[in-house]
Amino acid sequence: MSRSVIAFALASGAFATSTEVVAQDDVIVVTARKIEENIQDVPVAITAFSGEALENAGLTEFADIALLTPNFDVRPNGATGALFADLTIRGQSSGFLTLNADQAVGININGAPITRGTSLFTNLFDVERIEVLKGPQGTLFGKNTTGGVVNVVTTAPDTASFGGYAEFTVGSFDRTDAELVVNVPLSTNVAAVRLGAALTHRDGFGEGGSGLDTLTGRQLADDDEMFFRGSVLVAPGPSFSIRLNADYHEIDESTSIFRSLRSAGGGFLALESTNPDFYVGNDFRVEAPFAVSDELNINATVELEIGNATATSITSYRDQSSDTLVQSAPSTAVRLGQDSDLFAQELRLAGSTQDDRLVWKIGAFYSEEKGVDIDRLIGFGLDSSTEAENETWSVFTQNTFQVAPGVRLTGGVRYTDEKRRVASLVTAAENEASFDGWSWLGSIDYQPNDPLLLYASVSRGFRSGAIDQDNISTIVQPEFVTNYEIGFKSDLFGRLARLNAALFYSDYTDIQRTAFDPDSPIPVTVLRNAAEATIWGFEAELQLAPAEGLSFGGTLGYTNSEFDEFLDQDAAGNIIDRSEEPIGGPEWQFSLNARYETDLSDNLRLGLQANYFYIGEEELAGPSLAAILRPGEAVVDDYGLLNAQIDLEILDFGGDFGGAEIALFGSNILDKEYFTSGIALGLFGGISNRLVGEPRQWGIRVTKEF
């Protein structure tokens, strides 16, 4: 079977096979620059790993990749729970859920953009690899990638042989997961189809009466998911291929567990969850909470070699709908929903000249997004529901030239033009806006010898402008970031170790933030270009393989992100200087990992693995926190989690059955009580919430490859 320490080591951007971290046949290939390259040859800060690496580490959801990636944070949205995710890379957060604004971290699946952070707390199903690119990536990936990009690549059909796997998992809280993937060649070495399905069920982990929804009796924080994926690859020759991917995903859960915090003002706003048990919800409930979503993704990639160049077309369509109701304050509930579809088309032409000294790319991109956002505050009678349309086009080029042996210069530029339209579903308010911007990149890298790469870069990206959902007459201009970075990538001690590191400094202007509206008769927040900031930090990844079957390592990330200038005000109109406040995301993150594999016999292989993850303290998002919360309550505390796994691989049962793997795993095995995220609802005078993280869980996983 292929499950081995090789895949585990991918979690820190390194391989381990026998006593080598990197072997000639085990190069980590990434597509960070939209061509296949060895990760150690790319002058970009990247963390890459396989779906198998995450599974061995006890991490099975998309959001879990942040635990292994320095300066990357994925948390459930503080207002909606696990249905929506907030992604932060190097202090720059996605922030916005609705169609009227965009995010700062891009997501691509098989080259197709995913513009909204819905349904990200889901099972990583039949994934080949994930790449996290840090820093502005606007030249090749477009607007709204000022923080970085997450590339997800699913497993491609194999035209050479029949195969697949079946996997079954049982665990704590009546967890029952099942996966089945089948790969069938339609014509040997020409065409194949790969089909898969995954089902997930887990009861909620709420305790006592407050751990249940008092209206339905349903346990809070439960999870039911269905996932279906199909892929067809046709490659009649080395110069032409077509790959069609389609997947459908459905989620049904009862939302996360919210614990309320008290207001500084007292009164009914001082209500908080009083149950001494940790895994309970608020003691008030006027509506039955739920979170449901479904999405369909279809994309087609066509590649055609034309001489020394390759033409690529990526066409994608995404249809998604979500609906969630959360009660996070007394006498009120929040109903949030979204129904949207996205069409995108990218055309690229890439090639090389001058004996491959010049590698060039040119391309064009177009997307159209339409949909409806439901945003209702039940109990207060507020409704900010809107419909929106976004149209984007851009052209780009990026080129790398080898000016001397081992020395390369890279330059790229992209122009983006966008139109937005937002209309209220409650009133006659409607507005349109147009935005444009330039993204660019310049870098130099030097490779004095094969296992060492030194690089320096400067890049500029922008997040597109927005139309405020609550005050549609307000147009918010784009925000810009200029990033300066130096780094190195190295394989040491005869490739027994890998050490990669980067240092960055970012100048962040016209930051889009919510603030109290001084012209409103009631305390409501509006979106505006509120601030400027400086962000700097570093990250490092280390992996060692000192002995046969043994590997260990770790990651470390530090981000210092605070406003240089941010004048806000409270609901009464008093000016508050929020300069020097952190922007978002934890300051410190680190992880440690270790794995040992040994052959117990010719037919039996034992694996032992442990992972520790630390996430630093993070301040809650929300306007004028210091004015509305009691000291010490405007934060999500730091926490550390320990996961472990014991796996036994039976190489061959005899006959035609082949082998199988059995794994016993545990997550949060020290049973740490922690919060994952939160929000400060200044609109209500200070009621705020934090979301409870998952308790200790155990499980057994059986995998059979065929």
XYZ file of C-alpha atoms in Angstrom:
706
model
C 0.000 0.000 0.000
C 1.093 3.592 -0.567
C 0.242 4.848 2.901
C 3.634 5.511 4.423
C 5.901 8.030 6.043
C 6.290 9.648 2.628
C 2.793 11.055 2.743
C 3.133 12.055 6.381
C 6.218 14.102 5.706
C 4.375 16.090 3.079
C 2.676 17.883 5.951
C 5.784 19.993 6.415
C 6.749 20.232 2.788
C 9.165 17.313 2.889
C 9.392 13.673 1.949
C 10.814 10.854 4.009
C 11.662 7.541 2.441
C 14.100 5.166 4.097
C 16.664 7.526 5.662
C 16.244 10.344 3.167
C 13.844 13.237 3.435
C 13.980 13.798 -0.316
C 14.514 11.069 -2.883
C 14.893 11.583 -6.626
C 11.682 9.696 -7.349
C 9.721 11.442 -4.592
C 9.799 15.114 -5.571
C 6.931 17.210 -4.238
C 5.312 18.711 -7.319
C 3.220 21.871 -6.912
C 1.433 24.187 -9.321
C 1.944 27.438 -7.414
C 2.995 29.196 -10.640
C 0.444 27.279 -12.758
C 3.071 24.898 -14.094
C 4.315 21.729 -12.417
C 7.508 22.380 -10.439
C 9.491 20.901 -7.575
C 8.387 22.774 -4.454
C 12.029 23.442 -3.540
C 12.590 25.270 -6.851
C 9.694 27.731 -6.425
C 10.589 31.163 -4.930
C 7.283 31.379 -3.064
C 6.479 30.488 0.557
C 4.450 27.275 0.179
C 3.289 24.552 2.533
C 2.130 21.436 0.690
C 0.797 18.117 1.905
C -1.394 15.223 0.855
C -4.819 14.203 2.070
C -3.154 11.080 3.433
C -0.731 13.176 5.471
C -3.635 14.957 7.140
C -5.420 11.682 7.834
C -2.323 10.204 9.466
C -2.109 13.320 11.625
C -5.717 12.861 12.759
C -6.890 15.789 10.645
C -9.669 15.047 8.183
C -11.320 18.410 7.398
C -10.266 21.219 5.090
C -10.006 23.564 8.070
C -7.470 21.247 9.710
C -4.750 22.178 7.221
C -4.221 25.393 9.192
C -2.899 23.384 12.135
C 0.033 22.230 9.985
C 0.636 25.527 8.173
C 2.500 28.394 9.858
C 0.724 31.762 9.705
C -2.474 30.229 8.330
C -5.645 30.184 10.409
C -9.074 28.708 9.598
C -11.875 29.258 12.098
C -15.645 28.909 12.019
C -17.292 32.259 11.546
C -18.172 33.759 14.912
C -21.709 34.633 13.821
C -22.713 31.480 11.953
C -20.634 28.617 13.308
C -19.087 25.877 11.222
C -21.115 26.435 8.052
C -18.981 29.448 7.086
C -15.231 29.763 7.540
C -12.933 32.730 8.111
C -9.511 32.191 6.528
C -6.507 34.251 7.607
C -3.024 34.171 6.082
C -0.358 36.428 7.565
C -2.908 38.567 9.401
C -5.170 39.151 6.398
C -8.603 37.676 6.943
C -11.393 36.655 4.603
C -13.818 38.529 6.792
C -16.870 38.870 4.570
C -19.472 36.175 3.879
C -21.849 37.987 1.565
C -21.779 38.581 -2.192
C -21.437 42.356 -1.904
C -17.784 42.076 -0.825
C -14.838 39.737 -1.347
C -12.313 37.808 0.677
C -8.566 38.234 1.184
C -7.664 34.554 0.822
C -8.373 32.748 -2.434
C -9.443 29.119 -2.776
C -9.003 27.092 -5.953
C -10.130 23.507 -6.537
C -8.558 21.903 -9.601
C -7.772 25.378 -10.896
C -11.335 26.694 -10.483
C -12.001 29.603 -8.071
C -14.202 29.174 -4.988
C -15.160 32.710 -4.019
C -17.070 32.060 -0.778
C -15.966 30.312 2.405
C -18.987 28.027 2.738
C -18.824 24.302 3.466
C -15.088 24.329 4.232
C -15.432 22.405 7.509
C -15.868 19.233 5.489
C -14.220 15.905 4.931
C -11.083 15.866 2.779
C -12.252 13.268 0.318
C -9.970 11.658 -2.299
C -7.572 14.625 -2.288
C -4.189 14.269 -3.955
C -2.576 17.322 -2.392
C -3.194 20.782 -0.947
C -0.923 23.779 -1.433
C -1.010 26.909 0.733
C 0.671 29.877 -0.971
C 1.429 32.818 1.314
C 1.587 36.467 0.392
C -0.164 38.302 -2.481
C -0.776 35.997 -5.460
C -2.682 38.431 -7.648
C -0.530 38.102 -10.767
C -1.543 34.508 -11.483
C -4.619 34.091 -9.255
C -6.285 37.478 -9.511
C -8.061 39.804 -7.110
C -8.857 38.906 -3.522
C -5.667 36.940 -2.891
C -3.824 39.591 -0.877
C -3.256 37.146 1.963
C -2.576 34.121 -0.212
C -4.174 31.182 -1.989
C -5.165 27.630 -1.070
C -4.947 25.197 -4.000
C -6.803 21.894 -3.671
C -6.009 19.189 -6.221
C -8.201 16.081 -6.236
C -6.922 12.696 -7.379
C -6.960 12.329 -11.160
C -8.209 9.194 -12.930
C -5.516 6.627 -13.738
C -5.720 5.440 -17.347
C -3.288 2.566 -16.767
C -4.993 0.297 -14.243
C -8.129 -0.492 -12.272
C -8.021 0.482 -8.605
C -9.538 2.370 -5.717
C -10.149 2.029 -2.012
C -12.833 1.487 0.587
C -12.611 3.051 4.032
C -14.805 2.740 7.106
C -14.454 4.688 10.355
C -16.240 4.441 13.695
C -15.569 6.628 16.697
C -16.736 8.802 19.547
C -20.225 10.340 19.559
C -21.488 7.510 17.346
C -19.257 8.634 14.508
C -19.719 6.575 11.355
C -17.863 7.483 8.160
C -17.656 5.546 4.923
C -15.743 6.239 1.716
C -15.626 4.321 -1.552
C -13.547 5.269 -4.602
C -13.290 3.268 -7.827
C -10.948 3.992 -10.746
C -11.817 2.314 -14.056
C -9.782 2.627 -17.287
C -12.133 3.040 -20.241
C -9.309 2.574 -22.723
C -5.876 1.595 -21.445
C -3.523 4.590 -21.300
C -6.126 6.725 -23.094
C -9.205 7.293 -20.932
C -10.433 6.554 -17.412
C -13.188 7.436 -14.980
C -12.865 7.840 -11.199
C -16.011 7.764 -9.054
C -16.334 8.228 -5.316
C -18.790 8.703 -2.480
C -18.362 9.643 1.171
C -20.882 9.665 4.017
C -20.233 11.218 7.419
C -22.303 11.014 10.595
C -21.496 12.178 14.109
C -23.784 12.971 17.005
C -23.340 16.284 18.757
C -21.097 16.626 21.793
C -23.387 18.878 23.830
C -23.747 17.973 27.504
C -26.853 18.121 29.670
C -30.017 20.028 28.904
C -28.194 23.059 27.523
C -26.293 20.815 25.140
C -29.586 20.052 23.394
C -31.783 22.337 21.403
C -34.661 22.940 23.801
C -37.232 23.140 21.002
C -36.273 20.060 18.981
C -34.262 17.903 21.380
C -31.514 17.687 18.761
C -28.002 17.586 20.170
C -25.896 20.626 19.322
C -22.799 20.343 17.103
C -23.879 17.181 15.306
C -22.816 16.562 11.715
C -24.277 14.717 8.720
C -22.698 15.007 5.280
C -22.893 13.405 1.845
C -20.206 13.843 -0.800
C -20.175 12.496 -4.353
C -17.383 13.045 -6.861
C -16.744 11.961 -10.423
C -13.844 12.621 -12.757
C -13.158 11.651 -16.364
C -9.757 11.919 -18.035
C -9.208 11.534 -21.765
C -5.604 11.720 -22.982
C -5.274 10.161 -26.448
C -1.684 11.334 -26.730
C 1.037 13.244 -24.860
C 0.026 16.557 -26.443
C -3.702 16.654 -25.658
C -5.887 15.935 -22.611
C -9.336 16.711 -21.253
C -10.261 16.326 -17.595
C -13.842 16.798 -16.410
C -14.571 17.004 -12.666
C -17.919 17.159 -10.887
C -18.828 16.927 -7.226
C -21.913 17.385 -5.076
C -21.794 18.041 -1.339
C -24.603 18.274 1.213
C -24.405 19.263 4.905
C -27.056 19.057 7.633
C -26.104 20.018 11.186
C -27.509 21.777 14.221
C -24.851 24.541 14.291
C -21.962 24.974 16.674
C -22.137 25.404 20.436
C -22.084 29.101 21.371
C -21.131 30.354 24.847
C -22.243 33.936 25.458
C -20.204 36.606 27.204
C -21.612 39.387 29.311
C -21.813 43.047 28.424
C -20.052 45.737 30.375
C -23.406 47.479 30.651
C -25.307 44.924 32.703
C -29.106 44.532 32.468
C -30.550 41.776 30.304
C -27.407 42.076 28.199
C -25.466 40.663 31.123
C -27.036 37.257 30.479
C -24.546 34.495 29.830
C -24.479 30.716 29.804
C -24.527 29.749 33.470
C -24.252 25.961 33.184
C -20.925 24.844 34.720
C -20.485 22.183 32.022
C -18.282 23.369 29.156
C -19.969 21.692 26.179
C -23.323 23.434 26.447
C -25.030 26.196 24.538
C -26.581 29.395 25.817
C -29.375 28.974 28.362
C -31.814 30.904 26.166
C -33.502 29.690 23.012
C -36.353 31.165 20.981
C -35.679 29.381 17.691
C -34.401 25.949 16.699
C -30.843 26.375 15.335
C -29.772 24.638 12.162
C -27.185 24.829 9.394
C -27.733 23.232 5.994
C -25.986 23.647 2.669
C -25.563 21.982 -0.675
C -23.232 22.758 -3.536
C -22.477 21.507 -7.019
C -19.094 22.094 -8.664
C -18.302 21.287 -12.287
C -15.068 22.137 -14.073
C -13.295 21.083 -17.238
C -9.583 21.455 -17.998
C -8.343 21.138 -21.572
C -4.621 21.140 -22.380
C -3.083 21.207 -25.849
C 0.623 21.330 -26.654
C 1.479 23.651 -29.532
C 5.167 23.390 -30.325
C 7.068 24.547 -27.243
C 3.928 26.002 -25.681
C 0.890 24.605 -23.871
C -2.580 26.107 -24.187
C -4.857 25.578 -21.175
C -8.567 26.233 -20.779
C -10.298 25.919 -17.393
C -14.082 26.297 -17.432
C -15.993 26.048 -14.157
C -19.480 26.393 -12.738
C -20.496 26.408 -9.071
C -24.008 26.433 -7.636
C -24.303 26.669 -3.863
C -27.000 27.371 -1.322
C -26.789 27.596 2.438
C -29.149 28.415 5.260
C -28.368 28.773 8.931
C -30.169 30.051 12.007
C -28.166 30.853 15.111
C -29.371 32.198 18.430
C -26.484 33.969 20.053
C -28.254 36.607 22.151
C -31.424 36.712 24.281
C -34.757 37.235 22.518
C -33.244 37.232 19.062
C -31.819 34.943 16.419
C -29.812 35.478 13.240
C -30.992 33.926 9.973
C -28.260 33.864 7.335
C -28.577 32.257 3.938
C -27.014 32.410 0.517
C -28.001 31.087 -2.892
C -25.521 31.828 -5.662
C -23.952 30.549 -8.834
C -20.541 31.304 -10.293
C -19.251 30.852 -13.832
C -15.532 31.268 -14.525
C -13.320 30.864 -17.576
C -9.532 31.059 -17.739
C -7.369 30.788 -20.858
C -3.586 30.462 -20.613
C -0.691 29.987 -22.974
C 2.632 29.008 -21.429
C 5.934 27.981 -22.910
C 9.691 28.404 -22.957
C 12.317 29.733 -25.356
C 16.076 30.257 -25.535
C 16.896 26.713 -24.441
C 14.372 27.003 -21.599
C 16.099 30.062 -20.143
C 12.875 32.048 -20.582
C 9.640 30.578 -19.192
C 6.607 32.699 -20.081
C 2.858 32.760 -19.447
C 0.039 34.934 -20.725
C -3.640 34.585 -19.950
C -7.110 36.013 -19.581
C -9.850 35.420 -17.021
C -13.596 36.080 -16.831
C -16.153 35.353 -14.097
C -19.799 36.111 -13.427
C -21.390 35.616 -10.013
C -25.069 36.095 -9.154
C -27.026 35.360 -6.038
C -29.090 36.301 -3.018
C -27.969 36.901 0.575
C -30.496 36.463 3.392
C -29.568 38.412 6.534
C -32.387 38.721 9.072
C -32.235 39.577 12.755
C -35.277 37.867 14.229
C -36.542 39.615 17.345
C -35.288 43.072 16.349
C -37.107 43.126 13.002
C -33.984 44.017 11.017
C -33.559 42.642 7.494
C -30.547 43.398 5.296
C -31.242 40.763 2.639
C -29.939 41.633 -0.824
C -29.365 40.314 -4.295
C -26.017 40.868 -5.984
C -24.230 40.517 -9.307
C -20.457 40.588 -9.809
C -18.675 40.557 -13.171
C -14.886 40.378 -13.463
C -12.375 40.204 -16.291
C -8.600 40.361 -16.259
C -5.487 39.798 -18.358
C -2.100 38.766 -17.028
C 1.435 37.690 -17.800
C 4.291 36.284 -15.723
C 7.761 35.456 -17.021
C 10.943 33.971 -15.574
C 14.359 34.477 -17.179
C 17.613 32.778 -16.204
C 20.129 35.617 -16.412
C 23.091 33.514 -15.267
C 23.690 29.954 -14.090
C 21.518 29.501 -10.984
C 20.108 33.054 -11.116
C 16.534 33.780 -12.256
C 14.475 36.955 -12.489
C 10.661 36.783 -12.423
C 8.241 39.544 -13.297
C 4.497 39.571 -13.691
C 1.553 41.941 -13.944
C -2.239 41.625 -14.010
C -4.990 44.120 -14.742
C -8.455 43.455 -13.280
C -11.752 45.194 -13.983
C -14.904 44.491 -11.981
C -18.519 45.632 -11.884
C -20.859 45.150 -8.928
C -24.573 45.558 -8.458
C -26.384 45.216 -5.110
C -30.136 45.642 -4.561
C -32.135 45.356 -1.357
C -34.839 42.689 -1.151
C -36.648 44.776 1.487
C -36.554 48.329 0.123
C -36.085 49.929 -3.295
C -32.422 50.684 -2.589
C -30.016 49.694 -5.357
C -26.473 50.643 -6.306
C -23.798 49.835 -8.867
C -20.043 50.334 -8.795
C -16.986 49.638 -10.932
C -13.470 48.950 -9.703
C -10.143 48.184 -11.306
C -6.649 47.527 -10.096
C -3.157 46.330 -10.925
C -1.392 43.407 -9.298
C 2.299 42.832 -9.919
C 5.283 40.757 -8.841
C 9.050 41.022 -9.074
C 11.477 38.458 -7.662
C 15.026 37.180 -7.900
C 16.186 33.738 -6.859
C 19.620 32.167 -6.674
C 20.387 28.453 -6.524
C 24.113 28.096 -5.737
C 23.697 24.328 -5.589
C 20.879 21.842 -6.036
C 19.677 21.581 -2.407
C 19.629 25.362 -1.698
C 17.434 28.174 -3.051
C 17.630 31.811 -1.928
C 15.000 34.328 -3.009
C 13.699 37.861 -2.544
C 10.450 39.295 -3.866
C 8.146 42.284 -3.828
C 4.502 41.929 -4.835
C 1.317 43.968 -4.806
C -2.241 42.721 -4.614
C -5.669 44.182 -4.097
C -9.003 43.179 -2.667
C -11.814 44.507 -4.816
C -14.120 47.265 -3.659
C -17.556 46.604 -2.200
C -21.070 47.966 -1.757
C -22.183 47.995 1.865
C -25.040 45.550 2.445
C -26.604 47.508 5.325
C -26.262 50.901 3.662
C -26.403 50.263 -0.073
C -25.626 53.888 -0.916
C -22.124 53.379 0.537
C -19.393 52.318 -1.903
C -16.164 51.018 -0.392
C -12.956 51.335 -2.390
C -10.450 48.491 -2.935
C -7.763 47.760 -0.383
C -4.125 47.242 -1.379
C -1.146 45.437 0.102
C 2.508 45.589 -0.915
C 4.544 42.663 0.384
C 8.340 42.414 0.719
C 9.778 38.966 1.335
C 13.076 37.104 1.596
C 13.440 33.384 2.137
C 15.340 30.196 1.523
C 14.628 26.526 0.858
C 17.213 23.888 1.694
C 17.839 20.147 1.875
C 20.603 19.374 4.357
C 22.912 16.577 5.521
C 22.698 14.537 2.361
C 18.952 15.206 2.140
C 18.282 13.861 5.623
C 16.715 17.189 6.602
C 14.662 19.926 5.006
C 14.508 23.495 6.310
C 12.473 26.237 4.630
C 11.964 29.739 6.035
C 10.681 33.171 5.015
C 10.611 36.698 6.465
C 7.935 39.143 5.272
C 6.862 42.776 5.655
C 3.541 44.083 4.288
C 2.208 47.613 3.852
C -1.602 47.404 4.011
C -3.748 50.415 2.985
C -7.448 51.325 2.645
C -8.439 48.355 4.809
C -12.132 47.457 4.640
C -13.598 47.235 8.149
C -16.984 47.570 9.844
C -17.587 50.547 12.122
C -20.587 52.206 13.770
C -22.633 54.423 11.463
C -22.677 57.950 12.964
C -25.733 58.945 10.906
C -27.980 56.056 11.976
C -30.628 56.695 14.706
C -29.963 53.170 16.037
C -26.548 51.572 16.589
C -25.716 49.751 13.344
C -22.410 49.080 11.660
C -21.339 49.949 8.123
C -18.472 48.870 5.917
C -15.861 51.481 5.077
C -12.185 52.028 4.227
C -11.235 52.505 7.820
C -7.573 51.918 8.401
C -3.967 51.386 7.431
C -1.663 48.755 8.857
C 1.776 47.210 8.865
C 2.174 43.449 9.006
C 5.456 41.619 9.462
C 6.574 38.209 10.592
C 8.323 34.992 9.719
C 7.656 31.294 9.241
C 9.807 28.175 9.213
C 9.303 24.485 8.494
C 11.695 21.693 9.466
C 11.592 17.974 8.757
C 14.217 15.398 9.771
C 14.694 11.714 8.967
C 17.634 10.652 11.172
C 17.083 6.897 10.982
C 15.313 4.237 8.974
C 11.551 4.682 9.352
C 11.850 7.652 11.745
C 10.921 11.238 10.921
C 10.060 14.252 13.011
C 9.846 17.983 12.604
C 7.794 21.076 13.158
C 6.538 24.420 11.919
C 6.692 27.885 13.463
C 4.870 31.044 12.451
C 4.832 34.569 13.878
C 2.682 37.440 12.603
C 2.748 40.954 14.041
C -0.299 42.671 12.575
C -1.683 45.883 13.985
C -3.345 49.031 12.724
C -1.101 52.029 12.144
C -4.154 54.275 11.979
C -7.770 53.406 12.788
C -10.198 55.948 14.252
C -13.501 54.290 15.131
C -16.436 55.351 17.276
C -18.888 53.713 19.609
C -22.682 53.628 19.305
C -22.928 56.991 21.095
C -20.652 58.667 18.557
C -17.583 58.923 20.806
C -14.300 58.691 18.876
C -12.176 55.668 19.758
C -8.560 55.346 18.636
C -8.045 51.695 17.672
C -4.561 52.248 16.274
C -2.079 49.575 17.375
C -4.878 47.020 17.834
C -4.221 43.624 16.193
C -5.897 43.188 12.812
C -6.748 39.513 13.108
C -5.360 36.034 13.393
C -3.135 34.607 16.126
C 0.306 36.076 16.729
C 2.046 32.717 17.286
C 1.466 29.257 15.826
C 3.593 26.134 15.935
C 3.278 22.412 15.384
C 5.398 19.360 16.208
C 5.203 15.981 14.519
C 6.838 12.589 14.817
C 6.326 9.264 13.057
C 8.011 5.883 13.308
C 7.468 2.934 10.987
C 8.904 -0.551 11.341
C 8.320 -3.938 9.742
C 7.135 -6.440 12.336
C 7.401 -9.166 9.703
C 7.525 -9.537 5.946
C 3.774 -9.034 5.916
C 3.166 -6.599 8.777
C 4.154 -2.957 9.172
C 3.571 -0.857 12.313
C 3.292 2.925 12.359
C 3.259 5.259 15.377
C 2.511 8.955 15.038
C 1.965 12.000 17.240
C 1.189 15.624 16.387
C 0.953 18.659 18.640
C -0.559 21.944 17.465
C -0.480 25.327 19.197
C -2.679 28.289 18.207
C -2.030 31.613 19.910
C -4.477 34.072 21.418
C -6.707 36.025 19.042
C -8.869 39.075 19.656
C -12.547 38.833 18.757
C -13.748 40.614 15.643
C -16.163 43.474 16.113
C -16.380 47.262 16.355
C -15.202 49.173 19.408
C -14.497 46.101 21.505
C -12.850 47.960 24.348
C -15.975 50.037 24.885
C -18.512 47.228 24.970
C -16.827 44.290 26.669
C -15.395 43.717 30.087
C -11.571 43.509 30.251
C -10.199 40.147 29.186
C -13.350 38.963 27.426
C -12.582 40.231 23.930
C -10.238 37.349 23.116
C -10.188 33.735 22.093
C -7.555 32.209 24.350
C -4.576 30.268 23.050
C -4.757 26.485 23.063
C -2.773 23.377 22.196
C -4.061 20.047 20.868
C -2.413 16.631 20.857
C -3.369 13.996 18.284
C -1.964 10.483 17.940
C -2.354 7.407 15.763
C -1.284 3.769 15.721
C -1.641 2.073 12.355
C -1.031 -1.509 11.323
C -0.566 -2.330 7.656
C -1.157 -5.896 6.553
C 0.605 -6.155 3.219
C -1.108 -9.279 1.915
C -3.916 -11.486 3.228
C -3.216 -14.028 0.514
C -5.146 -14.910 -2.607
C -6.662 -11.999 -4.504
C -7.678 -10.017 -1.427
C -4.407 -8.095 -1.075
C -3.676 -6.018 2.007
C -5.378 -3.533 4.309
C -4.638 -0.981 7.003
C -6.159 -0.626 10.457
C -5.617 2.588 12.424
C -6.525 3.597 15.970
C -6.522 7.371 16.302
C -7.322 10.050 18.826
C -7.805 13.800 18.494
C -7.481 16.300 21.327
C -6.461 13.335 23.461
C -5.645 15.573 26.452
C -9.303 16.707 26.328
C -8.439 20.398 26.176
C -11.421 22.724 26.623
C -10.988 25.587 24.180
C -12.776 28.083 21.970
C -12.222 28.209 18.223
C -13.553 31.682 17.421
C -16.063 34.307 18.465
C -17.716 37.596 17.700
C -18.532 40.815 19.528
C -22.048 42.001 18.715
C -21.692 45.678 19.536
C -25.098 46.331 17.993
C -26.707 44.899 21.129
C -24.586 46.777 23.613
C -21.999 44.079 24.040
C -23.496 40.598 23.859
C -20.713 38.454 22.454
C -20.078 34.800 21.853
C -17.318 32.279 21.610
C -17.600 28.961 19.783
C -16.681 25.780 21.627
C -14.014 23.516 20.113
C -14.400 19.761 19.815
C -13.611 17.555 22.837
C -11.471 14.418 22.921
C -12.463 11.823 20.343
C -11.285 8.310 19.529
C -11.810 6.213 16.452
C -10.867 3.164 14.418
C -10.337 3.379 10.669
C -10.085 0.414 8.302
C -8.819 1.003 4.769
C -8.673 -1.465 1.914
C -7.001 -0.501 -1.341
C -7.616 -2.482 -4.497
